[in-house]
């Protein structure tokens, strides 16, 4: 996480979403000029042409489309790599295979890169729920059997802190145009000890998605879209027994995932907890920065857990929600027409209009993480009756990292970094933000809504979708997680204890939260409390 982020976001919030979209468009256009008007025009043409593949409303992209995009964005690679330069080089890439995204797209994007450079890539595909365990096993046993990894910034404490990655060469920084990243993804994100290691390919935050057909004068959920978690909880209960206006099936309100997802499911409880727990007077909301004592069992977190338990008790969720992980809530439920509200990454926004499985593209709207009408002040140990917003910067985005396995072989090292740079290229990243990919906007140049409109998105939709991302990235009270060692050990054990609580194995939300806190204390002691305190405080800018 950015060391000075807390101060930055407090000072940066004078722009509304439309001002930001227009301003970043102007900045990005100006950034194209130094290399000459002709080159800028060609660059712009590539962006326009790839956004026509396959075209918004033309169905889900295929492997053929991914390969076309990969071929059309090879220009930057060809400036740094000669044809056939990596002949004989084999690289192993470890990443996700979720929802036919991530590694599936990477294969297509990199196929023309392999043809041009002569290198060959072997693939390790992991389900989201298996990712943390596989990575931690490699770290713990010292058996890193991959040269490139798709990884999120929260793991940097585990990987970069142990010297397992290769430092980014300067030519890569120039090829990918790192200055174009939104500020919250700039250094120290992707760095360790002053050295840069990460090619960003994503800019994660969770945003609120809702069904507009549930609301309005005749809406079954009421005239207004809820703006607080208190309103969402009541509305979800009130929808029990009503009929979905689109499908005719049972209506449902907010969709909480009740099944773990390899640690990633904890982010979805965080969405509720952030509004209650992330007070503007401090960047800390997971641990006490002086002691690493968990905050997860304070009244704010207990309230978040209680909210979910209340909805379980009310029978407000779809049948068998206890077995629904976050992938289910987004792709099998919300986009397919079940439920009216959820928090998720940007996939919901791009997939709503470009996926064959989505039926809600014409009725979906977006906003930032709902507020709470009260916030817990951990420093004072008391609730305050004041409105509080706190967007959840969940996961700080996926990146591509090259491992130290390539050190000592300059040809292999350059090949690995070239592959990473191609995946994180400025033009390719625009396509990945606009179509189903697993990634959401993360560059200033992604917020040129004229480009999206030309691709087939209507302006109102894009202003709403991109605006929810921009407003979250730039919020003065954004809830940001620390890049500390073991962060997913904390999240994974929290999922385990939450599952027990949701199943009724604990007597209350407080008992569930206390079990999580006790497990977190053990992890901190195992890793080393003093070291964790130092890294945590540094990550918070304290």
Short mmCIF file of C-alpha atoms in Angstrom, two decimals:
data_model
loop_
_atom_site.label_atom_id
_atom_site.label_comp_id
_atom_site.label_asym_id
_atom_site.label_seq_id
_atom_site.Cartn_x
_atom_site.Cartn_y
_atom_site.Cartn_z
CA UNK A 1 0.00 0.00 0.00
CA UNK A 2 1.16 3.53 -0.69
CA UNK A 3 3.07 4.78 2.38
CA UNK A 4 1.79 8.34 2.13
CA UNK A 5 -1.62 7.35 0.80
CA UNK A 6 -3.61 8.37 3.85
CA UNK A 7 -2.35 11.95 3.63
CA UNK A 8 -2.75 11.96 -0.12
CA UNK A 9 -6.36 10.86 -0.24
CA UNK A 10 -7.28 13.37 2.47
CA UNK A 11 -5.99 16.19 0.25
CA UNK A 12 -7.06 14.91 -3.14
CA UNK A 13 -10.82 15.00 -2.92
CA UNK A 14 -12.01 18.20 -4.50
CA UNK A 15 -13.00 16.61 -7.84
CA UNK A 16 -16.30 14.95 -8.56
CA UNK A 17 -16.40 11.92 -10.85
CA UNK A 18 -17.13 13.84 -14.05
CA UNK A 19 -14.30 16.28 -13.39
CA UNK A 20 -11.93 13.39 -12.86
CA UNK A 21 -13.02 11.60 -16.02
CA UNK A 22 -12.59 14.74 -18.10
CA UNK A 23 -9.32 15.69 -16.43
CA UNK A 24 -7.70 12.29 -16.86
CA UNK A 25 -8.80 12.24 -20.48
CA UNK A 26 -6.97 15.50 -21.08
CA UNK A 27 -3.88 14.35 -19.22
CA UNK A 28 -3.77 11.05 -21.06
CA UNK A 29 -4.22 12.74 -24.44
CA UNK A 30 -1.38 15.12 -23.62
CA UNK A 31 0.81 12.19 -22.56
CA UNK A 32 0.65 10.82 -26.10
CA UNK A 33 2.18 13.91 -27.73
CA UNK A 34 5.93 13.85 -26.95
CA UNK A 35 6.80 11.02 -29.36
CA UNK A 36 5.17 12.80 -32.29
CA UNK A 37 1.71 13.28 -33.66
CA UNK A 38 1.92 10.41 -36.13
CA UNK A 39 2.92 7.93 -33.44
CA UNK A 40 0.19 9.24 -31.15
CA UNK A 41 -2.38 8.82 -33.89
CA UNK A 42 -1.25 5.24 -34.51
CA UNK A 43 -1.43 4.57 -30.78
CA UNK A 44 -4.96 5.94 -30.69
CA UNK A 45 -5.97 3.87 -33.71
CA UNK A 46 -4.80 0.68 -32.00
CA UNK A 47 -6.91 1.49 -28.97
CA UNK A 48 -9.97 2.15 -31.10
CA UNK A 49 -9.48 -0.96 -33.22
CA UNK A 50 -8.95 -3.41 -30.36
CA UNK A 51 -12.08 -2.12 -28.61
CA UNK A 52 -14.07 -3.34 -31.63
CA UNK A 53 -13.00 -6.93 -30.83
CA UNK A 54 -15.53 -8.50 -30.67
CA UNK A 55 -17.65 -5.42 -29.96
CA UNK A 56 -19.85 -4.53 -27.00
CA UNK A 57 -23.11 -6.46 -27.33
CA UNK A 58 -21.56 -9.04 -29.67
CA UNK A 59 -21.21 -11.71 -26.98
CA UNK A 60 -18.31 -12.98 -24.93
CA UNK A 61 -14.79 -12.72 -26.41
CA UNK A 62 -13.15 -15.97 -27.52
CA UNK A 63 -9.58 -17.23 -27.72
CA UNK A 64 -9.42 -15.94 -31.27
CA UNK A 65 -10.31 -12.45 -30.01
CA UNK A 66 -7.68 -12.59 -27.26
CA UNK A 67 -5.05 -13.56 -29.81
CA UNK A 68 -6.08 -10.71 -32.12
CA UNK A 69 -5.74 -8.23 -29.27
CA UNK A 70 -2.37 -9.70 -28.31
CA UNK A 71 -1.14 -9.40 -31.91
CA UNK A 72 -2.36 -5.83 -32.38
CA UNK A 73 -0.65 -4.62 -29.19
CA UNK A 74 2.80 -6.10 -29.93
CA UNK A 75 4.22 -2.76 -31.10
CA UNK A 76 5.88 -1.91 -27.79
CA UNK A 77 7.44 -5.38 -27.59
CA UNK A 78 8.92 -5.05 -31.08
CA UNK A 79 10.68 -1.84 -30.04
CA UNK A 80 12.65 -3.74 -27.37
CA UNK A 81 12.89 -7.31 -28.68
CA UNK A 82 14.13 -8.62 -32.03
CA UNK A 83 12.09 -11.29 -33.84
CA UNK A 84 13.16 -14.73 -32.62
CA UNK A 85 15.37 -13.26 -29.89
CA UNK A 86 14.11 -15.69 -27.22
CA UNK A 87 14.27 -18.86 -29.31
CA UNK A 88 14.83 -21.85 -27.02
CA UNK A 89 13.66 -20.10 -23.84
CA UNK A 90 10.95 -21.82 -21.77
CA UNK A 91 9.09 -19.99 -19.02
CA UNK A 92 6.58 -21.24 -16.45
CA UNK A 93 3.68 -18.94 -15.58
CA UNK A 94 1.46 -19.46 -12.50
CA UNK A 95 -1.94 -17.77 -12.32
CA UNK A 96 -5.70 -18.22 -11.99
CA UNK A 97 -8.22 -20.05 -14.18
CA UNK A 98 -11.36 -18.44 -12.68
CA UNK A 99 -14.50 -18.11 -14.80
CA UNK A 100 -12.46 -18.83 -17.97
CA UNK A 101 -10.59 -15.56 -17.35
CA UNK A 102 -7.07 -14.65 -16.14
CA UNK A 103 -4.75 -17.40 -17.47
CA UNK A 104 -7.13 -18.19 -20.33
CA UNK A 105 -6.77 -14.63 -21.58
CA UNK A 106 -3.04 -14.57 -20.90
CA UNK A 107 -2.60 -17.59 -23.16
CA UNK A 108 -4.33 -15.75 -25.99
CA UNK A 109 -2.56 -12.45 -25.39
CA UNK A 110 0.85 -14.16 -25.25
CA UNK A 111 0.40 -16.56 -28.17
CA UNK A 112 1.47 -13.93 -30.76
CA UNK A 113 4.22 -12.83 -28.36
CA UNK A 114 5.52 -16.42 -28.32
CA UNK A 115 5.36 -16.59 -32.12
CA UNK A 116 7.27 -13.35 -32.52
CA UNK A 117 9.92 -13.88 -29.80
CA UNK A 118 10.40 -17.65 -30.12
CA UNK A 119 9.86 -18.27 -26.40
CA UNK A 120 7.54 -20.94 -25.01
CA UNK A 121 5.34 -20.60 -21.92
CA UNK A 122 4.18 -23.48 -19.75
CA UNK A 123 1.15 -22.85 -17.54
CA UNK A 124 0.18 -23.59 -13.94
CA UNK A 125 -3.56 -22.93 -13.56
CA UNK A 126 -5.07 -22.47 -10.10
CA UNK A 127 -8.59 -22.04 -8.81
CA UNK A 128 -9.03 -18.96 -6.62
CA UNK A 129 -9.66 -21.09 -3.54
CA UNK A 130 -6.36 -22.96 -4.11
CA UNK A 131 -4.16 -19.97 -4.87
CA UNK A 132 -2.99 -18.94 -1.40
CA UNK A 133 -2.17 -22.49 -0.29
CA UNK A 134 -0.16 -23.20 -3.46
CA UNK A 135 1.84 -19.98 -3.18
CA UNK A 136 2.51 -20.37 0.55
CA UNK A 137 3.68 -23.95 -0.01
CA UNK A 138 6.19 -22.75 -2.59
CA UNK A 139 7.47 -20.05 -0.24
CA UNK A 140 7.66 -22.28 2.84
CA UNK A 141 9.44 -25.16 1.11
CA UNK A 142 11.67 -23.02 -1.08
CA UNK A 143 10.38 -24.79 -4.19
CA UNK A 144 9.43 -21.91 -6.47
CA UNK A 145 8.70 -23.81 -9.68
CA UNK A 146 7.50 -20.86 -11.77
CA UNK A 147 9.28 -17.94 -13.43
CA UNK A 148 6.33 -15.55 -13.68
CA UNK A 149 3.37 -15.22 -11.33
CA UNK A 150 0.08 -13.39 -11.37
CA UNK A 151 -0.10 -12.07 -7.81
CA UNK A 152 -1.77 -9.37 -5.76
CA UNK A 153 0.04 -6.66 -3.82
CA UNK A 154 -1.01 -8.08 -0.41
CA UNK A 155 1.36 -11.01 -1.04
CA UNK A 156 4.35 -8.71 -1.53
CA UNK A 157 5.33 -9.01 2.12
CA UNK A 158 5.59 -12.78 1.68
CA UNK A 159 7.33 -12.81 -1.71
CA UNK A 160 9.28 -9.57 -2.09
CA UNK A 161 10.18 -9.48 1.58
CA UNK A 162 11.88 -12.85 1.20
CA UNK A 163 13.88 -11.87 -1.89
CA UNK A 164 12.04 -14.29 -4.19
CA UNK A 165 11.42 -11.89 -7.08
CA UNK A 166 13.48 -10.23 -9.83
CA UNK A 167 13.87 -6.44 -9.89
CA UNK A 168 12.20 -4.71 -12.84
CA UNK A 169 14.62 -3.37 -15.50
CA UNK A 170 14.29 0.29 -16.47
CA UNK A 171 13.27 -0.52 -20.05
CA UNK A 172 10.16 -2.29 -18.74
CA UNK A 173 9.12 0.77 -16.72
CA UNK A 174 9.25 2.84 -19.89
CA UNK A 175 7.48 0.27 -22.06
CA UNK A 176 4.50 -0.07 -19.72
CA UNK A 177 4.28 3.69 -18.86
CA UNK A 178 4.03 3.36 -15.08
CA UNK A 179 3.31 7.07 -14.72
CA UNK A 180 -0.16 6.33 -16.14
CA UNK A 181 -1.16 4.29 -13.05
CA UNK A 182 -3.75 5.79 -10.69
CA UNK A 183 -1.88 7.22 -7.72
CA UNK A 184 -2.87 4.58 -5.21
CA UNK A 185 -1.06 1.93 -7.31
CA UNK A 186 2.22 3.85 -7.53
CA UNK A 187 5.19 3.27 -5.21
CA UNK A 188 5.48 1.86 -2.64
CA UNK A 189 2.90 -0.59 -4.08
CA UNK A 190 4.90 -3.00 -6.21
CA UNK A 191 8.15 -2.06 -4.51
CA UNK A 192 10.23 -3.37 -1.64
CA UNK A 193 13.34 -1.77 -0.21
CA UNK A 194 13.14 0.96 -2.83
CA UNK A 195 13.21 -1.48 -5.76
CA UNK A 196 10.36 -2.04 -8.23
CA UNK A 197 9.04 -5.55 -8.90
CA UNK A 198 5.45 -5.33 -10.15
CA UNK A 199 3.75 -4.83 -13.50
CA UNK A 200 0.21 -3.79 -12.56
CA UNK A 201 -2.61 -5.34 -14.60
CA UNK A 202 -5.52 -4.43 -12.32
CA UNK A 203 -6.65 -1.79 -9.82
CA UNK A 204 -8.98 -3.54 -7.44
CA UNK A 205 -11.62 -1.90 -5.38
CA UNK A 206 -15.08 -3.17 -4.54
CA UNK A 207 -18.01 -1.14 -5.83
CA UNK A 208 -21.74 -1.40 -5.27
CA UNK A 209 -23.82 -2.91 -8.10
CA UNK A 210 -27.59 -2.84 -8.02
CA UNK A 211 -30.62 -3.64 -10.18
CA UNK A 212 -32.37 -0.42 -11.22
CA UNK A 213 -35.56 -2.34 -12.05
CA UNK A 214 -36.03 -3.05 -8.32
CA UNK A 215 -36.30 0.67 -7.55
CA UNK A 216 -38.44 3.62 -8.63
CA UNK A 217 -42.10 4.62 -8.23
CA UNK A 218 -43.28 1.08 -8.98
CA UNK A 219 -40.19 -0.73 -7.71
CA UNK A 220 -40.71 -3.70 -5.44
CA UNK A 221 -37.83 -2.55 -3.22
CA UNK A 222 -39.00 1.05 -2.97
CA UNK A 223 -38.45 4.34 -4.78
CA UNK A 224 -34.84 4.96 -3.79
CA UNK A 225 -31.60 3.01 -4.11
CA UNK A 226 -30.29 2.41 -0.57
CA UNK A 227 -27.29 4.47 0.48
CA UNK A 228 -26.49 2.80 3.84
CA UNK A 229 -25.98 -0.74 5.07
CA UNK A 230 -28.82 -0.22 7.50
CA UNK A 231 -31.18 0.47 4.59
CA UNK A 232 -29.79 -2.48 2.60
CA UNK A 233 -30.35 -4.89 5.49
CA UNK A 234 -33.95 -3.79 6.01
CA UNK A 235 -34.71 -3.79 2.30
CA UNK A 236 -33.28 -7.31 1.93
CA UNK A 237 -35.60 -8.56 4.67
CA UNK A 238 -38.59 -6.75 3.15
CA UNK A 239 -38.07 -8.44 -0.24
CA UNK A 240 -38.67 -11.93 1.15
CA UNK A 241 -41.71 -13.43 -0.59
CA UNK A 242 -41.75 -10.97 -3.52
CA UNK A 243 -41.21 -11.71 -7.22
CA UNK A 244 -38.19 -10.63 -9.28
CA UNK A 245 -39.40 -8.15 -11.96
CA UNK A 246 -37.02 -9.53 -14.59
CA UNK A 247 -37.12 -13.30 -14.10
CA UNK A 248 -40.38 -13.92 -12.23
CA UNK A 249 -38.41 -15.99 -9.71
CA UNK A 250 -38.18 -15.17 -5.98
CA UNK A 251 -36.85 -11.68 -5.36
CA UNK A 252 -33.75 -11.20 -3.24
CA UNK A 253 -31.94 -8.17 -1.91
CA UNK A 254 -28.24 -8.06 -1.05
CA UNK A 255 -26.13 -11.11 -1.91
CA UNK A 256 -23.55 -12.01 0.74
CA UNK A 257 -21.24 -14.94 -0.10
CA UNK A 258 -21.40 -17.31 2.86
CA UNK A 259 -18.75 -19.77 1.66
CA UNK A 260 -15.01 -19.13 1.82
CA UNK A 261 -12.86 -18.57 -1.24
CA UNK A 262 -9.28 -19.27 -0.22
CA UNK A 263 -9.15 -16.09 1.88
CA UNK A 264 -10.62 -13.86 -0.83
CA UNK A 265 -14.11 -14.22 0.61
CA UNK A 266 -13.13 -12.20 3.68
CA UNK A 267 -13.13 -9.06 1.53
CA UNK A 268 -16.91 -9.32 1.32
CA UNK A 269 -17.36 -9.10 5.08
CA UNK A 270 -14.88 -6.21 4.95
CA UNK A 271 -17.29 -4.27 2.73
CA UNK A 272 -19.83 -4.14 5.54
CA UNK A 273 -17.24 -3.74 8.28
CA UNK A 274 -15.39 -0.87 6.56
CA UNK A 275 -18.39 1.45 6.83
CA UNK A 276 -18.67 0.66 10.55
CA UNK A 277 -14.97 0.33 11.45
CA UNK A 278 -12.90 2.63 9.20
CA UNK A 279 -13.03 5.91 11.13
CA UNK A 280 -11.63 8.97 9.33
CA UNK A 281 -9.31 9.67 12.27
CA UNK A 282 -7.05 6.70 11.49
CA UNK A 283 -5.98 4.55 8.54
CA UNK A 284 -5.99 1.47 10.82
CA UNK A 285 -9.08 -0.74 10.88
CA UNK A 286 -7.76 -4.33 10.91
CA UNK A 287 -5.15 -4.22 13.68
CA UNK A 288 -4.06 -1.79 16.37
CA UNK A 289 -0.88 -0.34 14.83
CA UNK A 290 0.94 -0.13 18.16
CA UNK A 291 0.38 -3.73 19.27
CA UNK A 292 -1.04 -5.70 16.28
CA UNK A 293 -3.99 -6.56 18.50
CA UNK A 294 -6.81 -7.53 16.13
CA UNK A 295 -9.67 -5.06 15.77
CA UNK A 296 -11.82 -7.74 14.14
CA UNK A 297 -13.74 -8.42 17.35
CA UNK A 298 -14.55 -4.83 18.24
CA UNK A 299 -18.21 -3.66 18.09
CA UNK A 300 -17.90 -2.51 14.46
CA UNK A 301 -16.84 -5.90 13.13
CA UNK A 302 -19.32 -7.69 15.38
CA UNK A 303 -22.08 -5.55 13.87
CA UNK A 304 -21.00 -6.57 10.35
CA UNK A 305 -21.13 -10.26 11.28
CA UNK A 306 -24.46 -9.77 13.03
CA UNK A 307 -25.93 -8.21 9.88
CA UNK A 308 -25.21 -11.38 7.92
CA UNK A 309 -26.50 -13.64 10.67
CA UNK A 310 -29.72 -11.63 10.82
CA UNK A 311 -30.31 -12.11 7.09
CA UNK A 312 -29.63 -15.85 7.40
CA UNK A 313 -32.18 -16.01 10.23
CA UNK A 314 -34.71 -14.06 8.14
CA UNK A 315 -34.39 -16.48 5.21
CA UNK A 316 -33.50 -13.55 2.96
CA UNK A 317 -30.81 -15.26 0.88
CA UNK A 318 -31.29 -17.58 -2.12
CA UNK A 319 -31.58 -21.27 -1.34
CA UNK A 320 -28.28 -22.92 -0.31
CA UNK A 321 -26.47 -19.59 0.04
CA UNK A 322 -24.28 -21.25 2.67
CA UNK A 323 -22.49 -22.87 -0.29
CA UNK A 324 -22.24 -19.71 -2.41
CA UNK A 325 -18.75 -18.25 -2.71
CA UNK A 326 -18.10 -14.80 -4.25
CA UNK A 327 -17.80 -16.26 -7.75
CA UNK A 328 -21.28 -17.69 -7.36
CA UNK A 329 -22.82 -14.44 -6.13
CA UNK A 330 -21.45 -12.46 -9.08
CA UNK A 331 -21.63 -14.83 -12.04
CA UNK A 332 -24.24 -17.45 -11.20
CA UNK A 333 -26.55 -15.16 -9.25
CA UNK A 334 -26.42 -11.38 -9.85
CA UNK A 335 -25.43 -11.31 -13.54
CA UNK A 336 -27.79 -14.22 -14.22
CA UNK A 337 -30.76 -12.38 -12.69
CA UNK A 338 -30.83 -13.58 -9.07
CA UNK A 339 -30.67 -10.85 -6.41
CA UNK A 340 -30.67 -7.08 -6.67
CA UNK A 341 -27.52 -5.82 -4.89
CA UNK A 342 -23.96 -6.87 -4.25
CA UNK A 343 -20.43 -5.59 -3.78
CA UNK A 344 -17.83 -6.91 -6.20
CA UNK A 345 -14.77 -6.08 -8.23
CA UNK A 346 -15.05 -4.44 -11.66
CA UNK A 347 -15.81 -7.72 -13.44
CA UNK A 348 -19.50 -7.12 -12.81
CA UNK A 349 -19.32 -3.81 -14.65
CA UNK A 350 -17.59 -5.05 -17.79
CA UNK A 351 -19.36 -8.42 -17.85
CA UNK A 352 -22.83 -6.89 -17.52
CA UNK A 353 -22.70 -5.64 -21.11
CA UNK A 354 -20.20 -8.01 -22.74
CA UNK A 355 -20.84 -11.52 -21.35
CA UNK A 356 -23.17 -14.12 -22.85
CA UNK A 357 -24.33 -15.09 -19.34
CA UNK A 358 -25.46 -11.63 -18.24
CA UNK A 359 -29.16 -10.73 -18.36
CA UNK A 360 -28.94 -7.52 -16.30
CA UNK A 361 -26.90 -5.27 -18.60
CA UNK A 362 -29.79 -2.91 -19.30
CA UNK A 363 -30.83 -2.52 -15.67
CA UNK A 364 -27.59 -2.43 -13.68
CA UNK A 365 -26.30 0.64 -11.86
CA UNK A 366 -23.20 1.34 -9.79
CA UNK A 367 -22.00 3.31 -6.78
CA UNK A 368 -19.37 3.25 -4.07
CA UNK A 369 -19.50 1.08 -0.96
CA UNK A 370 -22.67 2.05 0.97
CA UNK A 371 -22.26 4.17 4.07
CA UNK A 372 -23.26 3.51 7.66
CA UNK A 373 -25.36 5.92 9.70
CA UNK A 374 -22.92 5.41 12.57
CA UNK A 375 -19.20 4.66 12.87
CA UNK A 376 -17.16 3.08 15.66
CA UNK A 377 -14.31 5.22 16.97
CA UNK A 378 -11.76 2.65 18.10
CA UNK A 379 -9.56 5.29 19.71
CA UNK A 380 -12.43 6.51 21.88
CA UNK A 381 -14.03 3.07 22.26
CA UNK A 382 -17.48 4.35 21.35
CA UNK A 383 -19.98 4.62 18.50
CA UNK A 384 -20.55 7.99 16.86
CA UNK A 385 -23.90 8.79 15.25
CA UNK A 386 -22.50 10.24 12.05
CA UNK A 387 -22.67 9.11 8.41
CA UNK A 388 -19.51 7.29 7.34
CA UNK A 389 -18.33 6.13 3.89
CA UNK A 390 -15.29 3.87 3.45
CA UNK A 391 -14.76 2.23 0.04
CA UNK A 392 -12.91 -1.08 0.29
CA UNK A 393 -9.71 -1.13 -1.78
CA UNK A 394 -9.88 -4.91 -1.84
CA UNK A 395 -6.62 -6.63 -2.88
CA UNK A 396 -4.85 -3.58 -4.40
CA UNK A 397 -5.11 -5.25 -7.80
CA UNK A 398 -3.45 -8.13 -9.58
CA UNK A 399 0.04 -7.71 -10.94
CA UNK A 400 2.60 -9.75 -12.86
CA UNK A 401 5.90 -10.48 -11.10
CA UNK A 402 9.06 -12.15 -12.41
CA UNK A 403 10.73 -14.52 -9.98
CA UNK A 404 14.39 -14.72 -9.03
CA UNK A 405 14.54 -18.09 -10.82
CA UNK A 406 15.52 -16.15 -13.96
CA UNK A 407 18.54 -14.49 -12.39
CA UNK A 408 21.82 -15.70 -13.87
CA UNK A 409 20.32 -16.22 -17.34
CA UNK A 410 20.02 -12.82 -19.03
CA UNK A 411 18.16 -14.16 -22.05
CA UNK A 412 15.56 -15.88 -19.89
CA UNK A 413 15.30 -12.84 -17.63
CA UNK A 414 14.64 -10.49 -20.52
CA UNK A 415 12.10 -12.92 -21.96
CA UNK A 416 10.20 -13.13 -18.66
CA UNK A 417 10.10 -9.37 -18.27
CA UNK A 418 9.05 -8.91 -21.89
CA UNK A 419 6.11 -11.27 -21.37
CA UNK A 420 5.12 -9.41 -18.21
CA UNK A 421 5.39 -6.05 -19.98
CA UNK A 422 3.19 -7.25 -22.84
CA UNK A 423 0.45 -8.30 -20.42
CA UNK A 424 0.70 -4.95 -18.63
CA UNK A 425 0.83 -2.86 -21.80
CA UNK A 426 -1.08 0.41 -21.87
CA UNK A 427 -3.27 -0.43 -24.88
CA UNK A 428 -3.89 -4.07 -24.02
CA UNK A 429 -4.93 -3.01 -20.51
CA UNK A 430 -7.70 -0.83 -21.94
CA UNK A 431 -9.22 -3.81 -23.71
CA UNK A 432 -8.96 -5.91 -20.54
CA UNK A 433 -10.76 -3.20 -18.58
CA UNK A 434 -13.59 -2.96 -21.11
CA UNK A 435 -14.22 -6.69 -21.61
CA UNK A 436 -14.50 -9.69 -19.23
CA UNK A 437 -10.96 -10.36 -18.03
CA UNK A 438 -10.83 -10.45 -14.24
CA UNK A 439 -9.44 -6.90 -14.15
CA UNK A 440 -10.83 -3.41 -13.79
CA UNK A 441 -9.64 0.10 -14.70
CA UNK A 442 -6.34 1.07 -13.07
CA UNK A 443 -4.74 3.66 -15.33
CA UNK A 444 -5.61 7.33 -15.72
CA UNK A 445 -5.98 6.69 -19.46
CA UNK A 446 -8.72 4.13 -18.75
CA UNK A 447 -11.05 6.95 -17.74
CA UNK A 448 -11.48 8.43 -21.23
CA UNK A 449 -15.15 7.59 -21.54
CA UNK A 450 -15.27 8.67 -25.20
CA UNK A 451 -13.21 5.57 -26.01
CA UNK A 452 -15.67 3.34 -24.18
CA UNK A 453 -18.63 4.99 -25.87
CA UNK A 454 -17.04 4.48 -29.30
CA UNK A 455 -16.66 0.79 -28.42
CA UNK A 456 -20.42 0.46 -27.90
CA UNK A 457 -21.02 1.38 -24.27
CA UNK A 458 -23.60 4.09 -23.71
CA UNK A 459 -22.27 7.15 -21.93
CA UNK A 460 -24.64 7.00 -18.96
CA UNK A 461 -23.58 3.42 -18.17
CA UNK A 462 -19.87 4.20 -18.51
CA UNK A 463 -20.05 7.40 -16.51
CA UNK A 464 -21.78 5.41 -13.77
CA UNK A 465 -19.43 2.41 -13.89
CA UNK A 466 -16.13 4.28 -14.29
CA UNK A 467 -17.32 6.90 -11.83
CA UNK A 468 -17.84 4.30 -9.12
CA UNK A 469 -14.24 3.18 -9.57
CA UNK A 470 -12.85 6.73 -9.65
CA UNK A 471 -14.85 7.80 -6.61
CA UNK A 472 -13.60 4.75 -4.69
CA UNK A 473 -9.92 5.13 -5.66
CA UNK A 474 -9.95 8.79 -4.64
CA UNK A 475 -12.11 8.68 -1.53
CA UNK A 476 -10.64 10.47 1.51
CA UNK A 477 -11.60 7.60 3.84
CA UNK A 478 -10.68 4.64 1.66
CA UNK A 479 -10.16 1.39 3.59
CA UNK A 480 -6.84 -0.06 2.47
CA UNK A 481 -5.28 -3.34 3.52
CA UNK A 482 -1.65 -3.67 4.57
CA UNK A 483 1.06 -5.42 2.57
CA UNK A 484 2.21 -7.44 5.58
CA UNK A 485 3.56 -10.99 5.59
CA UNK A 486 0.88 -13.62 6.09
CA UNK A 487 -2.09 -11.42 5.23
CA UNK A 488 -3.90 -14.29 3.54
CA UNK A 489 -3.21 -16.56 6.46
CA UNK A 490 -5.24 -14.09 8.50
CA UNK A 491 -7.97 -13.94 5.86
CA UNK A 492 -8.17 -17.70 5.37
CA UNK A 493 -8.57 -18.54 9.03
CA UNK A 494 -11.15 -15.76 9.32
CA UNK A 495 -13.17 -17.46 6.58
CA UNK A 496 -13.00 -20.75 8.47
CA UNK A 497 -14.31 -19.18 11.67
CA UNK A 498 -17.00 -17.20 9.83
CA UNK A 499 -18.25 -20.41 8.23
CA UNK A 500 -18.65 -21.92 11.69
CA UNK A 501 -20.48 -18.84 12.90
CA UNK A 502 -22.84 -18.75 9.92
CA UNK A 503 -23.58 -22.45 10.44
CA UNK A 504 -24.55 -21.82 14.07
CA UNK A 505 -21.52 -23.47 15.68
CA UNK A 506 -20.84 -20.33 17.72
CA UNK A 507 -23.44 -18.83 20.02
CA UNK A 508 -23.23 -15.28 18.69
CA UNK A 509 -21.55 -12.83 16.35
CA UNK A 510 -19.28 -11.78 19.23
CA UNK A 511 -18.13 -15.36 19.82
CA UNK A 512 -17.42 -15.71 16.10
CA UNK A 513 -15.42 -12.48 16.06
CA UNK A 514 -13.51 -13.50 19.19
CA UNK A 515 -12.54 -16.80 17.54
CA UNK A 516 -11.17 -14.91 14.54
CA UNK A 517 -9.22 -12.54 16.80
CA UNK A 518 -7.70 -15.42 18.78
CA UNK A 519 -6.59 -17.13 15.57
CA UNK A 520 -5.08 -13.87 14.29
CA UNK A 521 -3.09 -13.43 17.49
CA UNK A 522 -1.53 -16.86 17.00
CA UNK A 523 -0.54 -16.02 13.42
CA UNK A 524 1.06 -12.76 14.50
CA UNK A 525 3.08 -14.51 17.21
CA UNK A 526 4.21 -17.18 14.74
CA UNK A 527 5.38 -14.62 12.19
CA UNK A 528 6.90 -12.26 14.78
CA UNK A 529 4.92 -9.50 16.45
CA UNK A 530 7.57 -6.78 16.49
CA UNK A 531 8.37 -7.24 12.82
CA UNK A 532 4.67 -7.20 11.93
CA UNK A 533 4.13 -4.00 13.91
CA UNK A 534 6.98 -2.27 12.11
CA UNK A 535 5.80 -3.30 8.63
CA UNK A 536 2.16 -2.54 9.42
CA UNK A 537 2.93 0.95 10.72
CA UNK A 538 5.12 1.71 7.72
CA UNK A 539 2.39 0.55 5.34
CA UNK A 540 -0.08 2.90 7.05
CA UNK A 541 2.30 5.84 6.85
CA UNK A 542 2.57 6.04 10.65
#
